[in-house]
Amino acid sequence: MKKIENGRNDLPIIAIIAKDQPGIVAQVSSLLWEKMINIEEISQGVIKGNFFMIMAVDLAASSVDFEALSRELKTLGKKIGADISLYNQRIFTAMNRI
Amino acid sequence: MKEGLSLNEIYESVQLTARDKFDIRTVTLGIEIISCVSDTIEKTNALIRKRLFALAKKFNQKAQKVENEFGVPIINKRITLTPATLVIANLFRNDRVNDLKICLDYARNLDEIATELKIDFIGGYGALVENGTTYADKMIIESLPEVLSKTNKVCAFINVASTKAGINMDVVAHLGQIILETANQSKQAVGCAKLVVFANSVNDNPFMAGGFHGITGKDSVINVGISGPGAVRSAIADLPKDLPLEELANEIKKMAFKITRAGELIGRQVAKELGVKFGSVDLSLAPTTQVGDSVGEVLELIGLETVGTHGTTAALALLTDAVKKGGIMASANIGGLSGAFIPVSEDKFLADAVKKKCLTLDKLEALTAICSVGLDMVAIPGDTRTTTIAAIIADEMAIGVMNHKTTAVRIIPVPGKIAGDYVSWGGLLGGAYIIDVHKEKSDGLIWRKGQIPPPLTSFKN
Protein backbone atom coordinates (compact mmCIF):
# COMPACT_ATOMS: atom_id res chain seq x y z
CA MET A 1 0.00 0.00 0.00
CA LYS A 2 1.27 3.42 -0.96
CA LYS A 3 2.23 5.54 2.03
CA ILE A 4 1.40 9.19 2.22
CA GLU A 5 4.74 10.65 3.12
CA ASN A 6 4.74 14.23 1.97
CA GLY A 7 2.87 17.34 2.86
CA ARG A 8 1.55 18.80 6.06
CA ASN A 9 0.32 16.73 8.96
CA ASP A 10 -2.29 19.20 10.15
CA LEU A 11 -4.61 19.26 7.15
CA PRO A 12 -8.17 18.00 7.46
CA ILE A 13 -8.75 14.64 5.83
CA ILE A 14 -11.82 13.72 3.81
CA ALA A 15 -12.43 9.97 3.93
CA ILE A 16 -14.77 8.38 1.41
CA ILE A 17 -15.99 4.81 1.60
CA ALA A 18 -18.25 3.50 -1.14
CA LYS A 19 -19.21 0.27 -2.83
CA ASP A 20 -18.58 1.67 -6.33
CA GLN A 21 -16.34 4.42 -7.53
CA PRO A 22 -18.01 5.98 -10.61
CA GLY A 23 -19.00 9.60 -10.20
CA ILE A 24 -18.03 9.92 -6.57
CA VAL A 25 -14.63 11.50 -7.07
CA ALA A 26 -16.12 14.00 -9.52
CA GLN A 27 -18.94 14.93 -7.16
CA VAL A 28 -16.63 15.49 -4.20
CA SER A 29 -14.09 17.41 -6.27
CA SER A 30 -16.85 19.56 -7.65
CA LEU A 31 -18.06 20.46 -4.15
CA LEU A 32 -14.49 21.35 -3.12
CA TRP A 33 -14.06 23.45 -6.25
CA GLU A 34 -17.25 25.41 -5.46
CA LYS A 35 -16.04 26.09 -1.95
CA MET A 36 -12.53 27.09 -3.08
CA ILE A 37 -10.88 24.27 -1.17
CA ASN A 38 -7.48 23.06 -2.32
CA ILE A 39 -6.81 19.34 -2.55
CA GLU A 40 -3.23 18.84 -1.34
CA GLU A 41 -3.02 15.06 -1.53
CA ILE A 42 -5.14 12.19 -2.76
CA SER A 43 -4.76 8.50 -2.16
CA GLN A 44 -7.19 5.76 -3.08
CA GLY A 45 -7.53 2.02 -3.27
CA VAL A 46 -9.84 -0.92 -2.86
CA ILE A 47 -9.78 -2.29 0.67
CA LYS A 48 -11.83 -5.31 1.71
CA GLY A 49 -14.03 -4.84 -1.36
CA ASN A 50 -14.74 -1.17 -0.66
CA PHE A 51 -13.58 1.79 -2.68
CA PHE A 52 -11.67 3.99 -0.23
CA MET A 53 -10.28 7.42 -0.92
CA ILE A 54 -8.73 10.05 1.28
CA MET A 55 -8.07 13.66 0.42
CA ALA A 56 -5.95 16.04 2.48
CA VAL A 57 -7.53 19.46 1.96
CA ASP A 58 -6.59 23.03 2.74
CA LEU A 59 -9.42 25.29 3.86
CA ALA A 60 -7.28 28.44 4.07
CA ALA A 61 -8.75 30.09 0.96
CA SER A 62 -12.28 28.86 1.53
CA SER A 63 -15.23 30.64 3.04
CA VAL A 64 -16.43 27.47 4.77
CA ASP A 65 -14.97 26.22 8.03
CA PHE A 66 -14.33 22.66 9.19
CA GLU A 67 -17.77 22.09 10.66
CA ALA A 68 -19.65 23.54 7.72
CA LEU A 69 -17.64 21.44 5.26
CA SER A 70 -18.22 18.37 7.39
CA ARG A 71 -21.99 18.89 7.20
CA GLU A 72 -21.92 19.48 3.43
CA LEU A 73 -19.86 16.33 2.85
CA LYS A 74 -22.27 14.23 4.94
CA THR A 75 -25.20 15.58 2.93
CA LEU A 76 -23.44 14.86 -0.35
CA GLY A 77 -22.55 11.37 0.86
CA LYS A 78 -26.18 10.58 1.58
CA LYS A 79 -27.16 11.84 -1.88
CA ILE A 80 -24.63 9.76 -3.80
CA GLY A 81 -24.60 6.65 -1.62
CA ALA A 82 -21.15 6.99 -0.08
CA ASP A 83 -19.93 7.41 3.46
CA ILE A 84 -18.04 10.71 3.47
CA SER A 85 -16.55 12.15 6.63
CA LEU A 86 -14.13 14.90 7.50
CA TYR A 87 -11.48 14.28 10.16
CA ASN A 88 -8.77 16.11 11.99
CA GLN A 89 -5.66 14.23 10.87
CA ARG A 90 -4.39 13.95 14.45
CA ILE A 91 -6.92 11.22 15.23
CA PHE A 92 -5.28 8.87 12.70
CA THR A 93 -1.79 9.66 13.93
CA ALA A 94 -2.85 9.11 17.55
CA MET A 95 -4.43 5.77 16.80
CA ASN A 96 -1.57 4.39 14.76
CA ARG A 97 1.65 5.87 16.11
CA ILE A 98 3.22 6.32 19.53
CA MET B 1 1.21 13.16 6.04
CA LYS B 2 4.51 13.27 7.79
CA GLU B 3 3.91 10.20 9.92
CA GLY B 4 3.68 8.07 6.80
CA LEU B 5 0.33 6.56 7.58
CA SER B 6 -0.82 3.95 5.12
CA LEU B 7 -4.19 4.02 3.42
CA ASN B 8 -4.98 0.77 5.17
CA GLU B 9 -4.30 2.25 8.62
CA ILE B 10 -6.53 5.21 7.92
CA TYR B 11 -9.24 2.93 6.53
CA GLU B 12 -9.25 0.82 9.68
CA SER B 13 -9.40 3.94 11.86
CA VAL B 14 -12.32 5.35 9.86
CA GLN B 15 -14.17 2.04 10.06
CA LEU B 16 -13.78 1.96 13.83
CA THR B 17 -16.35 4.71 14.16
CA ALA B 18 -18.33 4.13 10.98
CA ARG B 19 -18.74 0.37 11.30
CA ASP B 20 -17.61 -0.73 14.74
CA LYS B 21 -19.50 1.81 16.87
CA PHE B 22 -16.37 3.00 18.61
CA ASP B 23 -17.25 5.97 20.70
CA ILE B 24 -16.16 7.83 23.77
CA ARG B 25 -18.62 6.57 26.35
CA THR B 26 -18.17 9.57 28.59
CA VAL B 27 -16.23 12.77 28.98
CA THR B 28 -16.55 13.65 32.63
CA LEU B 29 -15.73 16.98 34.19
CA GLY B 30 -14.68 16.58 37.82
CA ILE B 31 -15.16 19.67 39.97
CA GLU B 32 -14.11 20.37 43.55
CA ILE B 33 -16.91 22.15 45.44
CA ILE B 34 -15.80 22.22 49.06
CA SER B 35 -14.89 25.83 48.33
CA CYS B 36 -18.63 26.49 47.87
CA VAL B 37 -19.56 25.63 51.46
CA SER B 38 -21.41 28.45 53.20
CA ASP B 39 -23.57 28.75 56.33
CA THR B 40 -26.97 27.99 54.78
CA ILE B 41 -28.11 25.54 52.13
CA GLU B 42 -29.43 28.41 50.01
CA LYS B 43 -26.06 30.16 49.94
CA THR B 44 -24.18 26.90 49.38
CA ASN B 45 -26.47 25.97 46.49
CA ALA B 46 -26.03 29.41 44.95
CA LEU B 47 -22.25 29.15 45.15
CA ILE B 48 -22.28 25.66 43.62
CA ARG B 49 -24.47 26.93 40.79
CA LYS B 50 -22.08 29.79 40.16
CA ARG B 51 -19.02 27.52 40.17
CA LEU B 52 -20.54 24.86 37.92
CA PHE B 53 -21.77 27.40 35.41
CA ALA B 54 -18.38 29.12 35.36
CA LEU B 55 -16.61 25.86 34.55
CA ALA B 56 -19.18 23.91 32.57
CA LYS B 57 -21.31 26.45 30.76
CA LYS B 58 -19.72 25.54 27.44
CA PHE B 59 -19.01 21.89 28.27
CA ASN B 60 -21.66 20.46 25.98
CA GLN B 61 -20.87 22.82 23.13
CA LYS B 62 -17.11 22.21 23.33
CA ALA B 63 -17.53 18.45 23.55
CA GLN B 64 -19.74 18.61 20.46
CA LYS B 65 -17.07 20.60 18.63
CA VAL B 66 -14.38 18.03 19.45
CA GLU B 67 -16.72 15.21 18.48
CA ASN B 68 -17.27 16.78 15.06
CA GLU B 69 -13.58 17.43 14.53
CA PHE B 70 -12.33 13.95 15.31
CA GLY B 71 -15.30 11.99 14.05
CA VAL B 72 -15.65 9.98 17.25
CA PRO B 73 -19.02 10.36 18.98
CA ILE B 74 -19.04 11.38 22.64
CA ILE B 75 -22.07 9.64 24.09
CA ASN B 76 -22.26 11.21 27.53
CA LYS B 77 -21.17 14.45 29.11
CA ARG B 78 -21.10 14.16 32.86
CA ILE B 79 -20.00 16.05 35.93
CA THR B 80 -18.58 14.54 39.10
CA LEU B 81 -18.40 16.50 42.32
CA THR B 82 -16.74 16.28 45.72
CA PRO B 83 -18.57 13.70 47.90
CA ALA B 84 -21.74 15.38 49.16
CA THR B 85 -21.15 14.40 52.77
CA LEU B 86 -18.08 16.68 52.87
CA VAL B 87 -19.91 19.58 51.28
CA ILE B 88 -23.09 19.72 53.34
CA ALA B 89 -22.01 18.31 56.73
CA ASN B 90 -21.55 21.86 57.96
CA LEU B 91 -25.23 22.64 57.32
CA PHE B 92 -26.75 19.91 59.46
CA ARG B 93 -28.26 20.81 62.83
CA ASN B 94 -28.88 17.40 64.40
CA ASP B 95 -32.53 17.73 63.43
CA ARG B 96 -33.31 14.68 61.29
CA VAL B 97 -36.34 16.09 59.44
CA ASN B 98 -34.65 19.39 58.70
CA ASP B 99 -31.35 17.76 57.77
CA LEU B 100 -32.99 15.34 55.33
CA LYS B 101 -34.67 18.34 53.73
CA ILE B 102 -31.22 19.92 53.32
CA CYS B 103 -30.09 16.76 51.52
CA LEU B 104 -33.02 16.94 49.12
CA ASP B 105 -32.55 20.68 48.51
CA TYR B 106 -28.89 20.05 47.75
CA ALA B 107 -29.66 17.21 45.32
CA ARG B 108 -32.46 19.12 43.60
CA ASN B 109 -30.13 22.04 43.01
CA LEU B 110 -27.65 19.69 41.31
CA ASP B 111 -30.44 18.14 39.25
CA GLU B 112 -31.57 21.56 38.03
CA ILE B 113 -28.03 22.63 37.19
CA ALA B 114 -27.38 19.42 35.24
CA THR B 115 -30.60 19.90 33.29
CA GLU B 116 -29.78 23.51 32.46
CA LEU B 117 -26.24 22.62 31.40
CA LYS B 118 -27.59 19.69 29.33
CA ILE B 119 -25.40 17.26 31.27
CA ASP B 120 -26.44 13.60 31.21
CA PHE B 121 -25.64 12.79 34.83
CA ILE B 122 -24.12 14.53 37.82
CA GLY B 123 -22.32 12.34 40.35
CA GLY B 124 -20.83 12.61 43.79
CA TYR B 125 -23.90 12.38 45.96
CA GLY B 126 -22.41 10.01 48.47
CA ALA B 127 -20.08 9.18 51.31
CA LEU B 128 -16.93 7.24 52.16
CA VAL B 129 -17.82 5.18 55.20
CA GLU B 130 -15.51 2.16 55.21
CA ASN B 131 -14.11 3.14 58.61
CA GLY B 132 -17.40 4.24 60.14
CA THR B 133 -20.14 6.79 59.68
CA THR B 134 -20.44 10.39 60.76
CA TYR B 135 -23.82 11.98 61.40
CA ALA B 136 -23.57 13.59 57.95
CA ASP B 137 -22.87 10.21 56.33
CA LYS B 138 -25.97 8.78 58.00
CA MET B 139 -28.11 11.63 56.69
CA ILE B 140 -26.81 11.15 53.16
CA ILE B 141 -27.54 7.42 53.31
CA GLU B 142 -31.01 7.91 54.79
CA SER B 143 -31.83 10.49 52.14
CA LEU B 144 -31.04 8.18 49.23
CA PRO B 145 -34.55 6.78 48.59
CA GLU B 146 -36.09 10.23 48.39
CA VAL B 147 -33.19 11.86 46.53
CA LEU B 148 -32.92 9.09 43.93
CA SER B 149 -36.66 8.97 43.32
CA LYS B 150 -37.20 12.74 43.20
CA THR B 151 -34.27 13.68 40.98
CA ASN B 152 -33.42 12.47 37.49
CA LYS B 153 -29.74 13.13 36.92
CA VAL B 154 -28.20 12.90 40.37
CA CYS B 155 -26.08 9.77 40.88
CA ALA B 156 -25.03 8.36 44.22
CA PHE B 157 -22.26 6.21 45.63
CA ILE B 158 -21.40 4.80 49.01
CA ASN B 159 -17.94 3.34 49.63
CA VAL B 160 -18.50 0.76 52.38
CA ALA B 161 -15.24 -1.15 52.28
CA SER B 162 -11.53 -0.95 51.60
CA THR B 163 -8.58 -3.28 51.84
CA LYS B 164 -7.14 -1.05 54.55
CA ALA B 165 -10.33 -0.77 56.64
CA GLY B 166 -12.27 -3.95 55.94
CA ILE B 167 -16.05 -3.94 55.45
CA ASN B 168 -18.43 -1.70 57.38
CA MET B 169 -21.21 -4.23 57.85
CA ASP B 170 -23.41 -1.78 59.77
CA VAL B 171 -23.78 0.24 56.59
CA VAL B 172 -24.02 -2.86 54.40
CA ALA B 173 -26.98 -4.05 56.51
CA HIS B 174 -28.59 -0.61 56.32
CA LEU B 175 -28.07 -0.38 52.54
CA GLY B 176 -30.07 -3.58 52.09
CA GLN B 177 -33.04 -1.66 53.45
CA ILE B 178 -32.20 1.59 51.68
CA ILE B 179 -31.95 -0.10 48.29
CA LEU B 180 -35.32 -1.81 48.73
CA GLU B 181 -36.87 1.46 49.86
CA THR B 182 -35.38 3.28 46.86
CA ALA B 183 -36.82 0.58 44.59
CA ASN B 184 -40.26 1.00 46.12
CA GLN B 185 -40.22 4.78 45.83
CA SER B 186 -39.11 5.09 42.20
CA LYS B 187 -40.79 4.01 38.97
CA GLN B 188 -39.76 0.45 38.12
CA ALA B 189 -37.09 0.81 40.79
CA VAL B 190 -35.02 2.98 38.46
CA GLY B 191 -33.65 4.95 41.42
CA CYS B 192 -31.46 1.94 42.23
CA ALA B 193 -29.78 2.28 38.82
CA LYS B 194 -28.31 5.54 40.11
CA LEU B 195 -26.66 4.08 43.21
CA VAL B 196 -23.36 2.19 43.33
CA VAL B 197 -21.97 0.54 46.47
CA PHE B 198 -18.17 0.27 46.37
CA ALA B 199 -15.16 -1.39 47.87
CA ASN B 200 -11.90 0.48 47.18
CA SER B 201 -13.59 3.24 45.16
CA VAL B 202 -11.34 5.47 43.05
CA ASN B 203 -11.11 9.25 42.90
CA ASP B 204 -11.13 9.68 39.14
CA ASN B 205 -13.90 7.36 37.95
CA PRO B 206 -15.53 8.97 34.91
CA PHE B 207 -18.35 6.45 34.79
CA MET B 208 -21.76 6.68 36.37
CA ALA B 209 -23.45 6.02 38.60
CA GLY B 210 -20.47 5.73 40.94
CA GLY B 211 -18.22 8.57 39.82
CA PHE B 212 -17.16 11.30 42.24
CA HIS B 213 -14.41 13.92 42.32
CA GLY B 214 -11.92 12.74 44.92
CA ILE B 215 -10.61 15.10 47.54
CA THR B 216 -6.99 14.40 46.60
CA GLY B 217 -7.37 15.71 43.07
CA LYS B 218 -7.20 18.99 41.18
CA ASP B 219 -9.73 21.85 41.27
CA SER B 220 -11.26 20.63 38.05
CA VAL B 221 -10.30 17.88 35.66
CA ILE B 222 -11.46 16.03 32.56
CA ASN B 223 -11.53 12.24 32.81
CA VAL B 224 -12.50 10.05 29.89
CA GLY B 225 -14.20 6.69 29.66
CA ILE B 226 -13.75 4.92 26.36
CA SER B 227 -16.23 2.37 25.07
CA GLY B 228 -15.14 -0.18 22.58
CA PRO B 229 -16.65 -3.68 22.82
CA GLY B 230 -17.66 -3.17 19.18
CA ALA B 231 -14.08 -2.30 18.26
CA VAL B 232 -12.71 -5.37 20.03
CA ARG B 233 -15.41 -7.49 18.40
CA SER B 234 -14.31 -6.34 14.94
CA ALA B 235 -10.67 -7.04 15.80
CA ILE B 236 -11.37 -10.68 16.57
CA ALA B 237 -14.57 -11.57 14.68
CA ASP B 238 -12.83 -12.55 11.44
CA LEU B 239 -9.87 -14.32 13.01
CA PRO B 240 -9.57 -18.11 12.70
CA LYS B 241 -11.49 -19.95 15.40
CA ASP B 242 -8.41 -22.01 16.24
CA LEU B 243 -6.06 -19.06 16.69
CA PRO B 244 -4.08 -19.68 19.90
CA LEU B 245 -5.16 -17.54 22.85
CA GLU B 246 -1.91 -15.59 23.17
CA GLU B 247 -2.28 -14.44 19.56
CA LEU B 248 -5.91 -13.55 20.18
CA ALA B 249 -4.77 -11.51 23.20
CA ASN B 250 -2.30 -9.66 20.98
CA GLU B 251 -5.03 -8.65 18.53
CA ILE B 252 -7.13 -7.31 21.41
CA LYS B 253 -4.11 -5.41 22.73
CA LYS B 254 -3.60 -3.70 19.37
CA MET B 255 -7.21 -2.57 19.26
CA ALA B 256 -7.12 -1.41 22.90
CA PHE B 257 -4.06 0.66 22.02
CA LYS B 258 -5.92 2.44 19.21
CA ILE B 259 -9.06 3.22 21.13
CA THR B 260 -7.12 4.41 24.17
CA ARG B 261 -5.04 6.75 22.04
CA ALA B 262 -8.21 8.17 20.50
CA GLY B 263 -9.77 8.54 23.94
CA GLU B 264 -6.80 10.41 25.33
CA LEU B 265 -6.59 12.74 22.32
CA ILE B 266 -10.26 13.63 22.60
CA GLY B 267 -10.12 14.04 26.38
CA ARG B 268 -7.12 16.33 26.13
CA GLN B 269 -8.79 18.38 23.42
CA VAL B 270 -12.00 18.85 25.46
CA ALA B 271 -9.89 19.79 28.50
CA LYS B 272 -7.96 22.33 26.42
CA GLU B 273 -11.17 23.84 25.04
CA LEU B 274 -12.57 24.20 28.55
CA GLY B 275 -9.32 25.44 30.05
CA VAL B 276 -9.12 22.67 32.66
CA LYS B 277 -6.51 19.98 33.30
CA PHE B 278 -6.65 16.55 31.74
CA GLY B 279 -6.87 13.70 34.22
CA SER B 280 -7.02 10.13 33.02
CA VAL B 281 -8.43 7.62 30.58
CA ASP B 282 -10.47 4.80 32.07
CA LEU B 283 -9.81 1.65 30.07
CA SER B 284 -13.01 -0.11 31.06
CA LEU B 285 -14.74 -1.81 28.16
CA ALA B 286 -18.24 -0.41 28.52
CA PRO B 287 -21.00 -2.04 26.49
CA THR B 288 -24.15 -0.33 25.23
CA THR B 289 -27.54 -1.72 24.34
CA GLN B 290 -26.73 -1.33 20.64
CA VAL B 291 -26.29 -4.47 18.58
CA GLY B 292 -22.57 -5.13 18.06
CA ASP B 293 -21.44 -3.30 21.18
CA SER B 294 -21.54 -6.11 23.72
CA VAL B 295 -18.92 -7.48 26.11
CA GLY B 296 -20.96 -10.69 26.24
CA GLU B 297 -20.66 -11.10 22.49
CA VAL B 298 -16.87 -10.64 22.63
CA LEU B 299 -16.70 -13.39 25.26
CA GLU B 300 -18.79 -15.67 23.07
CA LEU B 301 -16.55 -14.93 20.09
CA ILE B 302 -13.59 -16.09 22.14
CA GLY B 303 -15.28 -19.47 22.18
CA LEU B 304 -18.28 -19.76 24.50
CA GLU B 305 -21.67 -21.01 23.35
CA THR B 306 -23.38 -18.65 25.78
CA VAL B 307 -21.77 -16.18 28.13
CA GLY B 308 -22.07 -17.41 31.70
CA THR B 309 -21.10 -20.98 30.95
CA HIS B 310 -17.92 -22.62 32.25
CA GLY B 311 -14.90 -20.81 30.84
CA THR B 312 -16.50 -17.35 31.03
CA THR B 313 -14.22 -16.25 33.85
CA ALA B 314 -11.14 -17.36 31.90
CA ALA B 315 -12.30 -15.61 28.74
CA LEU B 316 -13.02 -12.40 30.66
CA ALA B 317 -9.59 -12.61 32.30
CA LEU B 318 -7.92 -12.76 28.89
CA LEU B 319 -10.05 -9.90 27.57
CA THR B 320 -9.61 -7.57 30.55
CA ASP B 321 -5.88 -8.17 30.76
CA ALA B 322 -5.30 -7.62 27.05
CA VAL B 323 -7.32 -4.39 27.10
CA LYS B 324 -5.25 -3.14 30.04
CA LYS B 325 -1.93 -4.02 28.43
CA GLY B 326 -2.82 -2.34 25.14
CA GLY B 327 -4.18 0.69 26.95
CA ILE B 328 -1.24 1.11 29.27
CA MET B 329 1.12 1.01 26.28
CA ALA B 330 -0.95 3.75 24.69
CA SER B 331 -1.15 6.28 27.50
CA ALA B 332 0.66 7.32 30.64
CA ASN B 333 -2.58 8.67 32.08
CA ILE B 334 -4.58 5.56 32.83
CA GLY B 335 -6.96 5.74 35.75
CA GLY B 336 -10.53 5.26 36.89
CA LEU B 337 -11.75 1.70 37.22
CA SER B 338 -10.06 0.25 34.12
CA GLY B 339 -11.66 -3.18 34.17
CA ALA B 340 -14.39 -4.63 31.97
CA PHE B 341 -17.96 -3.67 32.79
CA ILE B 342 -20.63 -6.32 32.70
CA PRO B 343 -23.84 -4.34 33.24
CA VAL B 344 -26.46 -6.97 32.57
CA SER B 345 -29.31 -4.74 31.40
CA GLU B 346 -27.06 -2.62 29.19
CA ASP B 347 -25.56 -5.54 27.26
CA LYS B 348 -27.84 -7.56 25.00
CA PHE B 349 -25.82 -10.77 25.15
CA LEU B 350 -25.60 -10.67 28.94
CA ALA B 351 -29.33 -9.97 29.25
CA ASP B 352 -30.14 -12.87 26.90
CA ALA B 353 -27.82 -15.19 28.84
CA VAL B 354 -29.74 -14.38 32.02
CA LYS B 355 -32.97 -15.22 30.19
CA LYS B 356 -31.50 -18.62 29.26
CA LYS B 357 -30.49 -19.05 32.92
CA CYS B 358 -26.92 -19.60 31.77
CA LEU B 359 -25.66 -16.42 33.42
CA THR B 360 -26.45 -16.51 37.12
CA LEU B 361 -25.85 -14.20 40.05
CA ASP B 362 -23.20 -16.58 41.36
CA LYS B 363 -21.32 -16.49 38.05
CA LEU B 364 -21.50 -12.69 37.93
CA GLU B 365 -20.01 -12.64 41.41
CA ALA B 366 -17.16 -14.88 40.25
CA LEU B 367 -16.51 -12.56 37.28
CA THR B 368 -16.02 -9.72 39.75
CA ALA B 369 -12.70 -11.23 40.70
CA ILE B 370 -11.35 -10.07 37.35
CA CYS B 371 -13.44 -7.05 36.42
CA SER B 372 -14.42 -3.92 38.29
CA VAL B 373 -18.16 -3.69 38.65
CA GLY B 374 -19.27 -7.29 38.92
CA LEU B 375 -22.89 -6.99 39.90
CA ASP B 376 -23.93 -4.15 37.67
CA MET B 377 -27.49 -3.36 36.62
CA VAL B 378 -28.65 -6.70 37.90
CA ALA B 379 -32.40 -6.92 38.41
CA ILE B 380 -33.58 -9.20 41.22
CA PRO B 381 -37.05 -10.14 42.49
CA GLY B 382 -38.92 -7.36 44.27
CA ASP B 383 -39.59 -9.55 47.29
CA THR B 384 -35.89 -10.19 47.97
CA ARG B 385 -35.11 -9.90 51.69
CA THR B 386 -33.15 -6.80 52.67
CA THR B 387 -30.66 -9.07 54.43
CA THR B 388 -30.17 -11.00 51.19
CA ILE B 389 -29.46 -7.74 49.32
CA ALA B 390 -26.98 -6.82 52.07
CA ALA B 391 -25.36 -10.26 51.86
CA ILE B 392 -25.00 -9.96 48.08
CA ILE B 393 -23.24 -6.63 48.65
CA ALA B 394 -21.05 -8.13 51.38
CA ASP B 395 -19.87 -10.95 49.09
CA GLU B 396 -18.93 -8.49 46.39
CA MET B 397 -17.14 -6.20 48.85
CA ALA B 398 -15.19 -9.17 50.23
CA ILE B 399 -13.80 -9.94 46.77
CA GLY B 400 -12.57 -6.36 46.44
CA VAL B 401 -11.15 -6.09 49.95
CA MET B 402 -9.28 -9.39 49.87
CA ASN B 403 -7.90 -8.87 46.35
CA HIS B 404 -6.88 -5.20 46.68
CA LYS B 405 -9.17 -4.08 43.90
CA THR B 406 -12.28 -2.06 43.23
CA THR B 407 -15.56 -3.94 43.23
CA ALA B 408 -19.05 -2.57 43.10
CA VAL B 409 -22.71 -3.43 43.24
CA ARG B 410 -25.55 -1.77 41.37
CA ILE B 411 -28.49 -4.00 42.11
CA ILE B 412 -32.16 -3.39 41.46
CA PRO B 413 -34.94 -5.23 43.29
CA VAL B 414 -37.94 -4.62 41.04
CA PRO B 415 -41.26 -4.47 42.93
CA GLY B 416 -43.86 -6.97 41.74
CA LYS B 417 -41.41 -8.88 39.53
CA ILE B 418 -40.22 -12.44 39.98
CA ALA B 419 -37.31 -14.37 38.46
CA GLY B 420 -37.69 -14.66 34.69
CA ASP B 421 -39.84 -11.51 34.30
CA TYR B 422 -38.56 -8.71 32.10
CA VAL B 423 -38.15 -5.07 33.04
CA SER B 424 -37.30 -2.29 30.61
CA TRP B 425 -35.87 1.09 31.60
CA GLY B 426 -35.01 2.25 28.08
CA GLY B 427 -32.13 4.39 26.85
CA LEU B 428 -28.63 3.56 28.02
CA LEU B 429 -30.00 1.57 30.97
CA GLY B 430 -31.63 -0.96 28.65
CA GLY B 431 -33.68 -3.79 30.10
CA ALA B 432 -33.11 -7.01 32.02
CA TYR B 433 -34.63 -10.33 32.94
CA ILE B 434 -35.01 -10.74 36.67
CA ILE B 435 -32.22 -12.95 37.95
CA ASP B 436 -32.88 -15.48 40.70
CA VAL B 437 -31.38 -15.16 44.18
CA HIS B 438 -30.87 -17.89 46.77
CA LYS B 439 -33.88 -18.33 49.01
CA GLU B 440 -31.81 -19.47 51.99
CA LYS B 441 -31.41 -16.61 54.47
CA SER B 442 -28.24 -14.74 55.46
CA ASP B 443 -29.90 -12.91 58.37
CA GLY B 444 -27.54 -14.25 61.04
CA LEU B 445 -24.49 -12.84 59.30
CA ILE B 446 -26.04 -9.48 58.49
CA TRP B 447 -27.63 -8.77 61.88
CA ARG B 448 -24.37 -9.37 63.72
CA LYS B 449 -23.36 -6.00 62.21
CA GLY B 450 -19.93 -4.58 63.09
CA GLN B 451 -16.84 -4.57 60.91
CA ILE B 452 -15.26 -7.37 58.90
CA PRO B 453 -11.56 -6.69 59.66
CA PRO B 454 -9.09 -5.90 56.90
CA PRO B 455 -7.06 -8.77 55.47
CA LEU B 456 -3.59 -9.68 56.64
CA THR B 457 -2.24 -8.58 53.25
CA SER B 458 -3.22 -4.97 53.98
CA PHE B 459 -0.63 -4.74 56.76
CA LYS B 460 2.42 -3.97 54.68
CA ASN B 461 4.01 -1.13 56.58
CSV table of C-alpha atoms in Angstrom, one decimal, chain A residues 31-83:
chain,number,residue,atom,x,y,z
A,31,LEU,CA,-18.1,20.5,-4.2
A,32,LEU,CA,-14.5,21.3,-3.1
A,33,TRP,CA,-14.1,23.5,-6.2
A,34,GLU,CA,-17.2,25.4,-5.5
A,35,LYS,CA,-16.0,26.1,-1.9
A,36,MET,CA,-12.5,27.1,-3.1
A,37,ILE,CA,-10.9,24.3,-1.2
A,38,ASN,CA,-7.5,23.1,-2.3
A,39,ILE,CA,-6.8,19.3,-2.5
A,40,GLU,CA,-3.2,18.8,-1.3
A,41,GLU,CA,-3.0,15.1,-1.5
A,42,ILE,CA,-5.1,12.2,-2.8
A,43,SER,CA,-4.8,8.5,-2.2
A,44,GLN,CA,-7.2,5.8,-3.1
A,45,GLY,CA,-7.5,2.0,-3.3
A,46,VAL,CA,-9.8,-0.9,-2.9
A,47,ILE,CA,-9.8,-2.3,0.7
A,48,LYS,CA,-11.8,-5.3,1.7
A,49,GLY,CA,-14.0,-4.8,-1.4
A,50,ASN,CA,-14.7,-1.2,-0.7
A,51,PHE,CA,-13.6,1.8,-2.7
A,52,PHE,CA,-11.7,4.0,-0.2
A,53,MET,CA,-10.3,7.4,-0.9
A,54,ILE,CA,-8.7,10.1,1.3
A,55,MET,CA,-8.1,13.7,0.4
A,56,ALA,CA,-6.0,16.0,2.5
A,57,VAL,CA,-7.5,19.5,2.0
A,58,ASP,CA,-6.6,23.0,2.7
A,59,LEU,CA,-9.4,25.3,3.9
A,60,ALA,CA,-7.3,28.4,4.1
A,61,ALA,CA,-8.8,30.1,1.0
A,62,SER,CA,-12.3,28.9,1.5
A,63,SER,CA,-15.2,30.6,3.0
A,64,VAL,CA,-16.4,27.5,4.8
A,65,ASP,CA,-15.0,26.2,8.0
A,66,PHE,CA,-14.3,22.7,9.2
A,67,GLU,CA,-17.8,22.1,10.7
A,68,ALA,CA,-19.7,23.5,7.7
A,69,LEU,CA,-17.6,21.4,5.3
A,70,SER,CA,-18.2,18.4,7.4
A,71,ARG,CA,-22.0,18.9,7.2
A,72,GLU,CA,-21.9,19.5,3.4
A,73,LEU,CA,-19.9,16.3,2.8
A,74,LYS,CA,-22.3,14.2,4.9
A,75,THR,CA,-25.2,15.6,2.9
A,76,LEU,CA,-23.4,14.9,-0.4
A,77,GLY,CA,-22.5,11.4,0.9
A,78,LYS,CA,-26.2,10.6,1.6
A,79,LYS,CA,-27.2,11.8,-1.9
A,80,ILE,CA,-24.6,9.8,-3.8
A,81,GLY,CA,-24.6,6.7,-1.6
A,82,ALA,CA,-21.2,7.0,-0.1
A,83,ASP,CA,-19.9,7.4,3.5
